[in-house]
mmCIF file with all atom_site columns, C-alpha atoms in Angstrom:
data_model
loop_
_atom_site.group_PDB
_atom_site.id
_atom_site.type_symbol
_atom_site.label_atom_id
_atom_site.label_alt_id
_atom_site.label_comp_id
_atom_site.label_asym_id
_atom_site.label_entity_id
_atom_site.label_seq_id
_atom_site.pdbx_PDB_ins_code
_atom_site.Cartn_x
_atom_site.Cartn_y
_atom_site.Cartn_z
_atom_site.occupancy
_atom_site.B_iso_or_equiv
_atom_site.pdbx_formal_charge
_atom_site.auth_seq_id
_atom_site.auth_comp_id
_atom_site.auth_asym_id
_atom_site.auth_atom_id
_atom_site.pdbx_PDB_model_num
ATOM 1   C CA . UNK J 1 1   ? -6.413  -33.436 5.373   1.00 0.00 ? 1   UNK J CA 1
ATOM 2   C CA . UNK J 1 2   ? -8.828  -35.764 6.743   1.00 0.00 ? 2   UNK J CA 1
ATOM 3   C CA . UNK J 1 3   ? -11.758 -33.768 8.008   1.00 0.00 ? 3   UNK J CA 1
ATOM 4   C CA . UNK J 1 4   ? -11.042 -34.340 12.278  1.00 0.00 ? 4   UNK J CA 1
ATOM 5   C CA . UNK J 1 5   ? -7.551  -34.012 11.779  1.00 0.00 ? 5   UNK J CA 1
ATOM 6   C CA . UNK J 1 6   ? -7.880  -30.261 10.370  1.00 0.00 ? 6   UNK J CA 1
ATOM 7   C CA . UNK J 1 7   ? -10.023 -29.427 13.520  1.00 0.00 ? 7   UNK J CA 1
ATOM 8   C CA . UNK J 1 8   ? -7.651  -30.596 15.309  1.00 0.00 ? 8   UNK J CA 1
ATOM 9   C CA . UNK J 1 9   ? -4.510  -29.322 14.015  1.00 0.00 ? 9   UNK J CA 1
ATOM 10  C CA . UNK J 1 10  ? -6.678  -25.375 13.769  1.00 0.00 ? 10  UNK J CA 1
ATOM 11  C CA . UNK J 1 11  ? -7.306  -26.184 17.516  1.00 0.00 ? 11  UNK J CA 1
ATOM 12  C CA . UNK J 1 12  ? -3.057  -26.527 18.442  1.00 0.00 ? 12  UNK J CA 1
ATOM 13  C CA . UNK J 1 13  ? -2.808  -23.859 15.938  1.00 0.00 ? 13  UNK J CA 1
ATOM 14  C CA . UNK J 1 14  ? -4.713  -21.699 17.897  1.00 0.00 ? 14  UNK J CA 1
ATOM 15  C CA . UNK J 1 15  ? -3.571  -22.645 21.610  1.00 0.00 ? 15  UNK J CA 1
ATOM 16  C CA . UNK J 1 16  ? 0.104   -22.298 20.450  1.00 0.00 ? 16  UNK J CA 1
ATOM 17  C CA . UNK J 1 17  ? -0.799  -18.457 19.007  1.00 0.00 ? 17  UNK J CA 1
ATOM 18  C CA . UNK J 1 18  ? -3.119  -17.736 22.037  1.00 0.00 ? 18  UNK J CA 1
ATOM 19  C CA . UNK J 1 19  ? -0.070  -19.058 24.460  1.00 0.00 ? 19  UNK J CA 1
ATOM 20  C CA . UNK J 1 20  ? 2.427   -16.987 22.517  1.00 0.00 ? 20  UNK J CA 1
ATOM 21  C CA . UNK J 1 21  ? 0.340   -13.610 22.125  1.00 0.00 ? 21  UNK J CA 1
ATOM 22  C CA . UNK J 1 22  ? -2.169  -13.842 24.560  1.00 0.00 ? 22  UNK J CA 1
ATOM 23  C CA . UNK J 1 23  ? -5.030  -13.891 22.515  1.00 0.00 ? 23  UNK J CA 1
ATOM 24  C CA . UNK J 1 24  ? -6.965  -16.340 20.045  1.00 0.00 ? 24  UNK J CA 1
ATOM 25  C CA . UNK J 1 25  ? -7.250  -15.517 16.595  1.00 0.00 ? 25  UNK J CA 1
ATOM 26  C CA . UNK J 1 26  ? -10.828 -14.784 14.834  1.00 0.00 ? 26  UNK J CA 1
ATOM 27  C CA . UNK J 1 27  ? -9.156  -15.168 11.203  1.00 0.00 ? 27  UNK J CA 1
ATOM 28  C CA . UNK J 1 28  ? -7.845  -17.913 9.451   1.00 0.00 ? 28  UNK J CA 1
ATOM 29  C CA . UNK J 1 29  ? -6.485  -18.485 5.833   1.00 0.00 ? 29  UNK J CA 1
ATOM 30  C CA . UNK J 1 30  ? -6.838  -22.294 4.799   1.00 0.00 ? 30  UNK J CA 1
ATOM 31  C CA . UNK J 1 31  ? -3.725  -23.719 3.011   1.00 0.00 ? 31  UNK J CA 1
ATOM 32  C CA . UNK J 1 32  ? -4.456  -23.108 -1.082  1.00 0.00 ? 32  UNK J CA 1
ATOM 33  C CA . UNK J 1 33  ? -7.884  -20.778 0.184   1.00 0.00 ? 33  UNK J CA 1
ATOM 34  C CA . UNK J 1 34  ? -9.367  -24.585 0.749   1.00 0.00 ? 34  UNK J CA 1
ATOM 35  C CA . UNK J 1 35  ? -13.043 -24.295 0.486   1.00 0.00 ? 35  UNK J CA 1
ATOM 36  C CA . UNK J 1 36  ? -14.208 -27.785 1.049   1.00 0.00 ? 36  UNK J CA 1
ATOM 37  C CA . UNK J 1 37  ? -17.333 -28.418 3.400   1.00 0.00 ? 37  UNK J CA 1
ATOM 38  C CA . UNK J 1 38  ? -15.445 -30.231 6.147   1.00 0.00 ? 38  UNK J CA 1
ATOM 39  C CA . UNK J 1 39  ? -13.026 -27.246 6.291   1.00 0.00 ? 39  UNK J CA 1
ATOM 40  C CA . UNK J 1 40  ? -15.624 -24.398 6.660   1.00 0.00 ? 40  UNK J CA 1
ATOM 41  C CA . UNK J 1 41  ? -17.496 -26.977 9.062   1.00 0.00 ? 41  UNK J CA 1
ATOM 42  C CA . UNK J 1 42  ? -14.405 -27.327 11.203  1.00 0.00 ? 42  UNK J CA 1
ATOM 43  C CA . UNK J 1 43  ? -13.415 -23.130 10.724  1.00 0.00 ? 43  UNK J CA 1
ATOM 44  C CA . UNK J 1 44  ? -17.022 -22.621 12.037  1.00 0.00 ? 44  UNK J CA 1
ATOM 45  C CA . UNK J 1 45  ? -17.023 -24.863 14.988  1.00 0.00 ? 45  UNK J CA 1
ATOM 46  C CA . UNK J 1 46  ? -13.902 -22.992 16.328  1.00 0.00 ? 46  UNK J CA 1
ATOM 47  C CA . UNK J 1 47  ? -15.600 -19.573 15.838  1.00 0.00 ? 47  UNK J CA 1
ATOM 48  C CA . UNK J 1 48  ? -13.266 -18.680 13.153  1.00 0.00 ? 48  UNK J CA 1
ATOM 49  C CA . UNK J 1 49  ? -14.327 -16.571 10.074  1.00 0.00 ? 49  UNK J CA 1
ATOM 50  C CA . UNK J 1 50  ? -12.351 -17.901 6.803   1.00 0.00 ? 50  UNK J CA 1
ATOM 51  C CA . UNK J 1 51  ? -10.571 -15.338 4.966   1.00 0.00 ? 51  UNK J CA 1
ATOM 52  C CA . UNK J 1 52  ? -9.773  -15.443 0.881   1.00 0.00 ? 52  UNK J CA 1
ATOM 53  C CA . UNK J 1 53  ? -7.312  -13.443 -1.069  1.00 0.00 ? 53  UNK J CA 1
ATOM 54  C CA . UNK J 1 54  ? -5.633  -13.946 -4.409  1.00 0.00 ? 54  UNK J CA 1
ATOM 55  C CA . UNK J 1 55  ? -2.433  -15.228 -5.349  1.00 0.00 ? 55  UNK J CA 1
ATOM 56  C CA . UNK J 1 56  ? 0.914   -13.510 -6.105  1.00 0.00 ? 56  UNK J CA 1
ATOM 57  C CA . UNK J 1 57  ? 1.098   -14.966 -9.227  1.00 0.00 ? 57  UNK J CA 1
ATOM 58  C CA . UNK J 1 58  ? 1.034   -19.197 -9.967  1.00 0.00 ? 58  UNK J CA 1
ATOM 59  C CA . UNK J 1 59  ? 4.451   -19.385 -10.251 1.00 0.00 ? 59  UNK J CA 1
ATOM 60  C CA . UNK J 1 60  ? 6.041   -17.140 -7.248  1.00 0.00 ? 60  UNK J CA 1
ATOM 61  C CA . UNK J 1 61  ? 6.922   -20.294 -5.518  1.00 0.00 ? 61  UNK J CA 1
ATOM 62  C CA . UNK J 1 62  ? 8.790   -22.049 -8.164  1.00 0.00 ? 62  UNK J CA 1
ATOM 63  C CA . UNK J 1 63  ? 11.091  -18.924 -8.928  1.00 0.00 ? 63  UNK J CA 1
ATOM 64  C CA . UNK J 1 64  ? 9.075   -16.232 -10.955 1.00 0.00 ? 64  UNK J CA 1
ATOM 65  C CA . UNK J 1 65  ? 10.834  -13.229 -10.663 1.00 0.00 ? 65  UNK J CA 1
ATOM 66  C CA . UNK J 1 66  ? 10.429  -10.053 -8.666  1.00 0.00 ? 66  UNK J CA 1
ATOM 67  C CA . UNK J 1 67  ? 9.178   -8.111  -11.907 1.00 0.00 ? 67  UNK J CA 1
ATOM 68  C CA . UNK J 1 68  ? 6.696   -11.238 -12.991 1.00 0.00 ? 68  UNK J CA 1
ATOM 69  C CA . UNK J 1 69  ? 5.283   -11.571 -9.580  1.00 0.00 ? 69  UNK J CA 1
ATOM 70  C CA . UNK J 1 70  ? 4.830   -7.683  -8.976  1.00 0.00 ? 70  UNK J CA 1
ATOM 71  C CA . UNK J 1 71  ? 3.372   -7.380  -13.003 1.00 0.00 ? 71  UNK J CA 1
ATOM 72  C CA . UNK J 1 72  ? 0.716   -10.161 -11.775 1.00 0.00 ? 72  UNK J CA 1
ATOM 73  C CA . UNK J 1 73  ? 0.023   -8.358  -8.323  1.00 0.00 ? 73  UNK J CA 1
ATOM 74  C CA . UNK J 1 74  ? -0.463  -4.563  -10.026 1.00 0.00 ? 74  UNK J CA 1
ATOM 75  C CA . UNK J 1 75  ? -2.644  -6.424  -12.524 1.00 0.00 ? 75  UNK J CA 1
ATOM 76  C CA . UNK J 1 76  ? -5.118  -7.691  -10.027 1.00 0.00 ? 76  UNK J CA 1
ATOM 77  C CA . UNK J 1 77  ? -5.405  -4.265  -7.869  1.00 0.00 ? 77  UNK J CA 1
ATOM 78  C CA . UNK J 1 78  ? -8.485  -3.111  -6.841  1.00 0.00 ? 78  UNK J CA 1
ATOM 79  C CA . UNK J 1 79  ? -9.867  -1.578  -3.780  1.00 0.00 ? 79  UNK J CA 1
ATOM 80  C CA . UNK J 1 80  ? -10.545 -4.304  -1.401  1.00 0.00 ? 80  UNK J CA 1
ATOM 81  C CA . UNK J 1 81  ? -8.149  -7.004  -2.684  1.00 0.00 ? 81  UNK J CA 1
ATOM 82  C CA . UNK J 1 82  ? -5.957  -9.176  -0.475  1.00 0.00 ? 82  UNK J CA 1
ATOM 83  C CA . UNK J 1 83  ? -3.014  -10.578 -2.024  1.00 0.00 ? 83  UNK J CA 1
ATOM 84  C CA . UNK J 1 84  ? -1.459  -13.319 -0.750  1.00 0.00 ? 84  UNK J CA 1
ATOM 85  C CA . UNK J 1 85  ? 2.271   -14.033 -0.762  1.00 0.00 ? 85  UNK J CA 1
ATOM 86  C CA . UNK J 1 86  ? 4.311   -16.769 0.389   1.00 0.00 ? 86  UNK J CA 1
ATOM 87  C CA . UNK J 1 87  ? 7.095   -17.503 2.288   1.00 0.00 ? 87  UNK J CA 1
ATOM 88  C CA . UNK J 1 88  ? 8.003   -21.012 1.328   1.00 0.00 ? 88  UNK J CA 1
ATOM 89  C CA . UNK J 1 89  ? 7.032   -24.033 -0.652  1.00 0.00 ? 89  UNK J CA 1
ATOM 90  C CA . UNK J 1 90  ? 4.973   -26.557 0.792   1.00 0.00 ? 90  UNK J CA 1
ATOM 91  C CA . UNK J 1 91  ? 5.792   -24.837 4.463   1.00 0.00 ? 91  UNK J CA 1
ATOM 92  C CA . UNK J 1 92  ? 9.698   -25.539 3.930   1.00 0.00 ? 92  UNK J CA 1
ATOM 93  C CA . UNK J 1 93  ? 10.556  -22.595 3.552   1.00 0.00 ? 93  UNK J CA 1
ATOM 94  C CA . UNK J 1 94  ? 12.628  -21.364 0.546   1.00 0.00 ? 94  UNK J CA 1
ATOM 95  C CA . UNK J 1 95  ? 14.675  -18.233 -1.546  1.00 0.00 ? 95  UNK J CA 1
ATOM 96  C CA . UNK J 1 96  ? 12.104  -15.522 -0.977  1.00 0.00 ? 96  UNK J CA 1
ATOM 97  C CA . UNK J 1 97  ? 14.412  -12.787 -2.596  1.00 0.00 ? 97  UNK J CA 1
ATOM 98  C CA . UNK J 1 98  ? 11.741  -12.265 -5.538  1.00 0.00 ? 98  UNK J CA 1
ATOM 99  C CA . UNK J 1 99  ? 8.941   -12.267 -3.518  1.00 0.00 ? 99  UNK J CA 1
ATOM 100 C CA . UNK J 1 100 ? 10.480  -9.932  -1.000  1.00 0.00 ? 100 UNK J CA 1
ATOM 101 C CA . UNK J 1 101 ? 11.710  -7.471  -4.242  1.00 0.00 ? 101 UNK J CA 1
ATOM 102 C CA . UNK J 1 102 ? 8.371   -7.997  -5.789  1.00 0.00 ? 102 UNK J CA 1
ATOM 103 C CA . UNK J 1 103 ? 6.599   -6.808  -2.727  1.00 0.00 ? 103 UNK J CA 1
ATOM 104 C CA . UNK J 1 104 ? 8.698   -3.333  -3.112  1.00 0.00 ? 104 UNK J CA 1
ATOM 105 C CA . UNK J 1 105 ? 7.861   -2.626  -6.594  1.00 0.00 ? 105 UNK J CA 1
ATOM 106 C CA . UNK J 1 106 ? 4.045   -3.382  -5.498  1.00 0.00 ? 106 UNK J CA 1
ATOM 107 C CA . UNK J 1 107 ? 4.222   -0.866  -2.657  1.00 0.00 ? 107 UNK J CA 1
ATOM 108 C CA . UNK J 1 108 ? 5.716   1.826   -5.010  1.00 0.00 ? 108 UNK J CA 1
ATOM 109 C CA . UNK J 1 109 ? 3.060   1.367   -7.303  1.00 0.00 ? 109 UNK J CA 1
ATOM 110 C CA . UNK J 1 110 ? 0.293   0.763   -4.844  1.00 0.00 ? 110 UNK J CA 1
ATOM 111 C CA . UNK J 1 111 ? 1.280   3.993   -3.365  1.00 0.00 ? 111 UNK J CA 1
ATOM 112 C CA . UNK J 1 112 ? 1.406   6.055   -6.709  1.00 0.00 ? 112 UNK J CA 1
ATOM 113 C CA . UNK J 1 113 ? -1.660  4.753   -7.601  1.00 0.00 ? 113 UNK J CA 1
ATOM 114 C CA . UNK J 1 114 ? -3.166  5.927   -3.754  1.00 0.00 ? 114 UNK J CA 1
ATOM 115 C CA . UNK J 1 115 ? -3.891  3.144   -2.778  1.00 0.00 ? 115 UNK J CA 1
ATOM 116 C CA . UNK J 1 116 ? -3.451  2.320   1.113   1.00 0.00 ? 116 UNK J CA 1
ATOM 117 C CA . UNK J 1 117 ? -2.278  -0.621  3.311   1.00 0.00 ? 117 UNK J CA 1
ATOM 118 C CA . UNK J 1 118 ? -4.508  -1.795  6.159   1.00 0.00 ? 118 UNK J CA 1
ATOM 119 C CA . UNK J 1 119 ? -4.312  -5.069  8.161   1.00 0.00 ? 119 UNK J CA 1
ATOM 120 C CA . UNK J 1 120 ? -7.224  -7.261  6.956   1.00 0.00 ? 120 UNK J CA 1
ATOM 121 C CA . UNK J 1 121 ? -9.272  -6.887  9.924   1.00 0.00 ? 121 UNK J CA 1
ATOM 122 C CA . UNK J 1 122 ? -9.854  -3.760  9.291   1.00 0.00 ? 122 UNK J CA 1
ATOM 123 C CA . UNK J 1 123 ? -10.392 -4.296  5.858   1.00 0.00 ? 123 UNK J CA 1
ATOM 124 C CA . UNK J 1 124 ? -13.301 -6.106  7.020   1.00 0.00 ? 124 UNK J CA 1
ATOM 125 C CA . UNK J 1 125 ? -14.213 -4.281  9.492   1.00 0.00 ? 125 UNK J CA 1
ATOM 126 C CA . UNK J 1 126 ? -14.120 -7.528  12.300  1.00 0.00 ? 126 UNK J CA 1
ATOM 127 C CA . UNK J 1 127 ? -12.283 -7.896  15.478  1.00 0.00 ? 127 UNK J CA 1
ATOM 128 C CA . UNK J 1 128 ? -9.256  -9.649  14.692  1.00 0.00 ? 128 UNK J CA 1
ATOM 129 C CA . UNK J 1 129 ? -9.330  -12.021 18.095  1.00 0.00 ? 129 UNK J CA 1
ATOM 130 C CA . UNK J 1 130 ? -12.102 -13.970 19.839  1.00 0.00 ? 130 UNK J CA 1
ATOM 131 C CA . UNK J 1 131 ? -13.317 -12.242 23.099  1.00 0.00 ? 131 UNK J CA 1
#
């Protein structure tokens, strides 16, 4: 990305969401949890707050299995964590059969473990929409 083109893209992004749902998002995920100074700069100037997570696993997008990808996710659980998975490979798109198997055997080990499920605004405690 060059630095005024991610503004600008966040900006569509968040028209075409507000049109769609009636509000504006306060959240945002950067592709790869992108860190860079020109991408908080632009996050900030649209009154977003950037959010972080961990990965699946490294390889869920090239074909790990449901069992690799749900070993890596019970491995990094800990109150508080967000874990990210994907639907796709480079936003095309893709079999998501593991992923989608992997997330059950999370949630059935998540759950005996008592752990709970909560949207990640309220996670953080923050609105999830600009007023």
């Amino acid at each position: 990305f060059k630095p005024g083109a991610l503004k600008v893209e966040l900006e569509q992004t968040q028209a075409i969401i507000c049109e769609q749902i009636g509000k504006t998002p306060a959240l945002v995920r950067t592709p790869w949890l992108w860190r860079q100074p020109f991408v908080l700069r632009a996050i900030r100037q649209l009154g977003l707050q950037p959010v972080a997570g961990v990965f699946c696993h490294p390889k869920e997008v090239f074909g790990a299995t449901a069992k690799q990808i749900a070993s890596s996710v019970i491995a990094q659980l800990q109150p508080g964590a967000i874990i990210i998975f994907h639907d796709g490979k480079e936003g095309v798109g893709g079999d998501r059969s593991q992923t989608i198997a992997a997330t059950q055997l999370v949630i059935t080990q998540a759950k005996k473990d008592d752990y709970q499920f909560v949207t990640v605004d309220q996670l953080l405690g923050v609105d999830p929409y600009q007023k």
